Amino acid sequence: MANMELTFIAIKLDNVQHGLVGEIIKLLKQKDFYLVAMKFLQASEELLKQDYIDLKDPPFFPGLVKYMNSGPVVAMVWEGQNVVKTGRVMHGETNPADSMPGTIQGDVYIQVGRNIIHGSDSVKSAEKEISLLFKPEELVTYKSCAFDGIYE
Ligand code: IDP
Ligand code: MG
């Protein structure tokens, strides 16, 4: 099926503390994406530096790594048609101030340096991020009993 793909979505510590993990899973599930992997972890500085390598030059990089390393995250892989793009639309803009109500960023956060959700911005970056966080055998792919009602 065209554009069946995987994306990496991580919910940051503050959101975990706000108890919104379940809400975000509910939104993605309601959209009928498949959850194929999930883990709860405190990402090491080394892992974060690799994940955010493209952002190593801006001045906020050390603060970003410190913030992300300061507590746990829930890391997930979701599958579905166009899930990378749709995941980003549901996520909202990088800066919560630019995000529309109805998006996760737009509904629940204020500052760009303290945002709550990370979603891969391309299929290629999703592949990289998934491989950083998950072993291939940790991805559980399956066909939902609702598949034929979701896709034509
Ligand atoms: P994204 O999270 O929308 O994909 P990226 O450009 O990949 O945006 O940035 C990754 C993370 O870096 C953001 O989620 C945010 O926490 C942080 N960040 C990005 N731009 C800024 C900034 O201008 N100031 C402070 N933090 C920033
Ligand atoms: Mg990004």
mmCIF file of C-alpha atoms and ligand atoms in Angstrom:
data_model
loop_
_atom_site.group_PDB
_atom_site.id
_atom_site.type_symbol
_atom_site.label_atom_id
_atom_site.label_comp_id
_atom_site.label_asym_id
_atom_site.label_seq_id
_atom_site.Cartn_x
_atom_site.Cartn_y
_atom_site.Cartn_z
ATOM 1 C CA MET A 1 0.000 0.000 0.000
ATOM 2 C CA ALA A 2 1.314 3.458 -0.962
ATOM 3 C CA ASN A 3 3.023 5.473 1.761
ATOM 4 C CA MET A 4 2.558 2.859 4.477
ATOM 5 C CA GLU A 5 5.317 4.002 6.756
ATOM 6 C CA LEU A 6 6.652 4.192 10.281
ATOM 7 C CA THR A 7 7.264 7.260 12.392
ATOM 8 C CA PHE A 8 9.009 7.870 15.679
ATOM 9 C CA ILE A 9 7.138 9.846 18.307
ATOM 10 C CA ALA A 10 8.508 10.720 21.733
ATOM 11 C CA ILE A 11 6.618 12.428 24.502
ATOM 12 C CA LYS A 12 8.862 14.553 26.653
ATOM 13 C CA LEU A 13 9.226 14.439 30.395
ATOM 14 C CA ASP A 14 7.062 17.422 31.268
ATOM 15 C CA ASN A 15 4.217 15.871 29.362
ATOM 16 C CA VAL A 16 4.733 12.607 31.205
ATOM 17 C CA GLN A 17 4.521 14.600 34.408
ATOM 18 C CA HIS A 18 1.342 16.218 33.179
ATOM 19 C CA GLY A 19 -0.106 12.794 32.554
ATOM 20 C CA LEU A 20 -0.870 13.405 28.897
ATOM 21 C CA VAL A 21 0.810 10.295 27.503
ATOM 22 C CA GLY A 22 -2.497 8.441 27.417
ATOM 23 C CA GLU A 23 -4.208 11.357 25.682
ATOM 24 C CA ILE A 24 -1.613 11.429 22.905
ATOM 25 C CA ILE A 25 -1.806 7.662 22.423
ATOM 26 C CA LYS A 26 -5.587 7.999 22.294
ATOM 27 C CA LEU A 27 -5.392 10.647 19.550
ATOM 28 C CA LEU A 28 -3.040 8.549 17.417
ATOM 29 C CA LYS A 29 -5.127 5.405 17.949
ATOM 30 C CA GLN A 30 -8.348 7.275 17.266
ATOM 31 C CA LYS A 31 -6.800 8.205 13.916
ATOM 32 C CA ASP A 32 -6.326 4.448 13.429
ATOM 33 C CA PHE A 33 -2.554 4.431 13.348
ATOM 34 C CA TYR A 34 -0.956 1.271 14.750
ATOM 35 C CA LEU A 35 1.308 1.383 17.770
ATOM 36 C CA VAL A 36 4.151 -1.007 16.914
ATOM 37 C CA ALA A 37 6.702 -0.279 19.656
ATOM 38 C CA MET A 38 6.925 1.690 22.881
ATOM 39 C CA LYS A 39 9.432 2.140 25.693
ATOM 40 C CA PHE A 40 9.848 4.382 28.710
ATOM 41 C CA LEU A 41 13.402 5.572 29.224
ATOM 42 C CA GLN A 42 15.727 8.318 30.273
ATOM 43 C CA ALA A 43 17.713 9.073 27.108
ATOM 44 C CA SER A 44 21.471 9.427 27.591
ATOM 45 C CA GLU A 45 23.259 12.602 26.504
ATOM 46 C CA GLU A 46 25.111 10.528 23.917
ATOM 47 C CA LEU A 47 21.882 9.223 22.396
ATOM 48 C CA LEU A 48 20.329 12.689 22.359
ATOM 49 C CA LYS A 49 23.377 14.225 20.695
ATOM 50 C CA GLN A 50 23.103 11.604 17.950
ATOM 51 C CA ASP A 51 19.366 12.085 17.572
ATOM 52 C CA TYR A 52 19.650 15.890 17.379
ATOM 53 C CA ILE A 53 22.902 15.936 15.361
ATOM 54 C CA ASP A 54 21.320 18.228 12.753
ATOM 55 C CA LEU A 55 20.782 20.853 15.466
ATOM 56 C CA LYS A 56 24.303 20.754 16.916
ATOM 57 C CA ASP A 57 25.177 24.320 15.819
ATOM 58 C CA PRO A 58 22.350 26.530 17.183
ATOM 59 C CA PRO A 59 22.932 28.001 20.650
ATOM 60 C CA PHE A 60 20.010 26.110 22.159
ATOM 61 C CA PHE A 61 21.632 22.691 21.482
ATOM 62 C CA PRO A 62 23.266 22.189 24.931
ATOM 63 C CA GLY A 63 20.046 23.281 26.647
ATOM 64 C CA LEU A 64 18.001 20.948 24.449
ATOM 65 C CA VAL A 65 20.179 17.946 25.321
ATOM 66 C CA LYS A 66 20.116 18.874 29.019
ATOM 67 C CA TYR A 67 16.351 19.311 29.041
ATOM 68 C CA MET A 68 15.703 16.052 27.207
ATOM 69 C CA ASN A 69 18.150 14.208 29.456
ATOM 70 C CA SER A 70 16.667 15.594 32.671
ATOM 71 C CA GLY A 71 13.866 13.061 32.933
ATOM 72 C CA PRO A 72 12.032 10.237 31.240
ATOM 73 C CA VAL A 73 10.451 10.102 27.828
ATOM 74 C CA VAL A 74 7.968 7.704 26.291
ATOM 75 C CA ALA A 75 9.365 6.663 22.903
ATOM 76 C CA MET A 76 7.022 5.085 20.362
ATOM 77 C CA VAL A 77 6.867 3.830 16.802
ATOM 78 C CA TRP A 78 3.577 4.272 14.944
ATOM 79 C CA GLU A 79 2.624 2.785 11.598
ATOM 80 C CA GLY A 80 0.163 3.944 8.982
ATOM 81 C CA GLN A 81 -0.379 5.557 5.629
ATOM 82 C CA ASN A 82 1.357 8.973 5.600
ATOM 83 C CA VAL A 83 1.892 8.657 9.346
ATOM 84 C CA VAL A 84 5.034 10.818 9.253
ATOM 85 C CA LYS A 85 3.246 13.794 7.719
ATOM 86 C CA THR A 86 -0.007 13.317 9.622
ATOM 87 C CA GLY A 87 1.961 12.844 12.844
ATOM 88 C CA ARG A 88 3.614 16.203 12.261
ATOM 89 C CA VAL A 89 0.276 17.886 11.513
ATOM 90 C CA MET A 90 -1.166 16.499 14.760
ATOM 91 C CA HIS A 91 2.047 17.567 16.551
ATOM 92 C CA GLY A 92 1.776 21.214 15.421
ATOM 93 C CA GLU A 93 4.583 23.664 14.704
ATOM 94 C CA THR A 94 7.972 23.488 16.405
ATOM 95 C CA ASN A 95 7.117 26.652 18.306
ATOM 96 C CA PRO A 96 3.898 26.158 20.301
ATOM 97 C CA ALA A 97 3.159 29.866 19.780
ATOM 98 C CA ASP A 98 2.763 29.178 16.043
ATOM 99 C CA SER A 99 0.642 26.053 16.547
ATOM 100 C CA MET A 100 -3.081 25.988 15.924
ATOM 101 C CA PRO A 101 -5.555 24.934 18.591
ATOM 102 C CA GLY A 102 -6.384 21.282 18.007
ATOM 103 C CA THR A 103 -2.720 20.374 17.597
ATOM 104 C CA ILE A 104 -0.819 18.901 20.527
ATOM 105 C CA GLN A 105 1.642 21.790 20.716
ATOM 106 C CA GLY A 106 -1.127 24.325 20.193
ATOM 107 C CA ASP A 107 -3.329 22.893 22.897
ATOM 108 C CA VAL A 108 -0.955 22.202 25.728
ATOM 109 C CA TYR A 109 2.298 24.126 25.624
ATOM 110 C CA ILE A 110 3.781 27.630 25.412
ATOM 111 C CA GLN A 111 7.558 27.744 24.882
ATOM 112 C CA VAL A 112 9.651 26.227 22.076
ATOM 113 C CA GLY A 113 12.459 25.201 24.434
ATOM 114 C CA ARG A 114 10.026 23.353 26.670
ATOM 115 C CA ASN A 115 7.822 21.657 24.149
ATOM 116 C CA ILE A 116 6.314 18.298 24.796
ATOM 117 C CA ILE A 117 6.355 16.065 21.778
ATOM 118 C CA HIS A 118 8.890 15.002 19.223
ATOM 119 C CA GLY A 119 7.809 13.582 15.878
ATOM 120 C CA SER A 120 10.041 12.577 12.970
ATOM 121 C CA ASP A 121 9.961 15.145 10.174
ATOM 122 C CA SER A 122 10.621 12.735 7.266
ATOM 123 C CA VAL A 123 10.588 9.030 6.497
ATOM 124 C CA LYS A 124 14.391 9.119 6.429
ATOM 125 C CA SER A 125 14.713 10.731 9.867
ATOM 126 C CA ALA A 126 12.084 8.300 11.198
ATOM 127 C CA GLU A 127 14.243 5.377 10.048
ATOM 128 C CA LYS A 128 17.277 6.887 11.768
ATOM 129 C CA GLU A 129 15.440 7.645 15.005
ATOM 130 C CA ILE A 130 13.735 4.261 15.161
ATOM 131 C CA SER A 131 17.068 2.507 14.696
ATOM 132 C CA LEU A 132 18.640 4.618 17.464
ATOM 133 C CA LEU A 133 15.967 3.654 19.968
ATOM 134 C CA PHE A 134 14.712 0.225 18.922
ATOM 135 C CA LYS A 135 16.118 -3.084 17.774
ATOM 136 C CA PRO A 136 14.320 -4.480 14.685
ATOM 137 C CA GLU A 137 12.844 -7.313 16.763
ATOM 138 C CA GLU A 138 11.231 -4.784 19.118
ATOM 139 C CA LEU A 139 8.886 -3.609 16.356
ATOM 140 C CA VAL A 140 5.682 -5.599 16.506
ATOM 141 C CA THR A 141 4.002 -5.409 13.126
ATOM 142 C CA TYR A 142 0.539 -6.818 12.812
ATOM 143 C CA LYS A 143 -2.677 -6.424 10.866
ATOM 144 C CA SER A 144 -5.477 -4.897 12.888
ATOM 145 C CA CYS A 145 -8.857 -6.616 12.648
ATOM 146 C CA ALA A 146 -10.121 -3.143 11.630
ATOM 147 C CA PHE A 147 -7.657 -2.832 8.735
ATOM 148 C CA ASP A 148 -10.181 -3.352 5.943
ATOM 149 C CA GLY A 149 -12.451 -0.732 7.466
ATOM 150 C CA ILE A 150 -9.604 1.777 7.613
ATOM 151 C CA TYR A 151 -7.988 1.267 4.217
ATOM 152 C CA GLU A 152 -9.608 0.608 0.823
HETATM 153 P P1 IDP B 1 10.650 19.817 15.895
HETATM 154 O O1 IDP B 1 10.654 19.392 17.333
HETATM 155 O O2 IDP B 1 9.397 20.533 15.510
HETATM 156 O O3 IDP B 1 11.004 18.716 14.922
HETATM 157 P P2 IDP B 1 13.338 20.799 15.549
HETATM 158 O O4 IDP B 1 13.770 21.937 14.690
HETATM 159 O O5 IDP B 1 13.703 19.416 15.136
HETATM 160 O O6 IDP B 1 11.788 20.920 15.754
HETATM 161 O O7 IDP B 1 13.885 21.071 17.002
HETATM 162 C C1 IDP B 1 13.999 20.039 17.949
HETATM 163 C C2 IDP B 1 13.779 20.601 19.323
HETATM 164 O O8 IDP B 1 14.733 21.622 19.576
HETATM 165 C C3 IDP B 1 12.424 21.311 19.500
HETATM 166 O O9 IDP B 1 11.423 20.377 19.814
HETATM 167 C C4 IDP B 1 12.728 22.235 20.650
HETATM 168 O O10 IDP B 1 12.665 21.527 21.885
HETATM 169 C C5 IDP B 1 14.167 22.623 20.391
HETATM 170 N N1 IDP B 1 14.229 23.896 19.677
HETATM 171 C C6 IDP B 1 14.059 24.115 18.353
HETATM 172 N N2 IDP B 1 14.186 25.421 18.050
HETATM 173 C C7 IDP B 1 14.445 26.033 19.221
HETATM 174 C C8 IDP B 1 14.687 27.399 19.587
HETATM 175 O O11 IDP B 1 14.674 28.309 18.751
HETATM 176 N N3 IDP B 1 14.909 27.649 20.902
HETATM 177 C C9 IDP B 1 14.939 26.664 21.855
HETATM 178 N N4 IDP B 1 14.711 25.382 21.563
HETATM 179 C C10 IDP B 1 14.474 25.061 20.264
HETATM 180 MG MG MG B 2 12.708 17.761 14.555
#
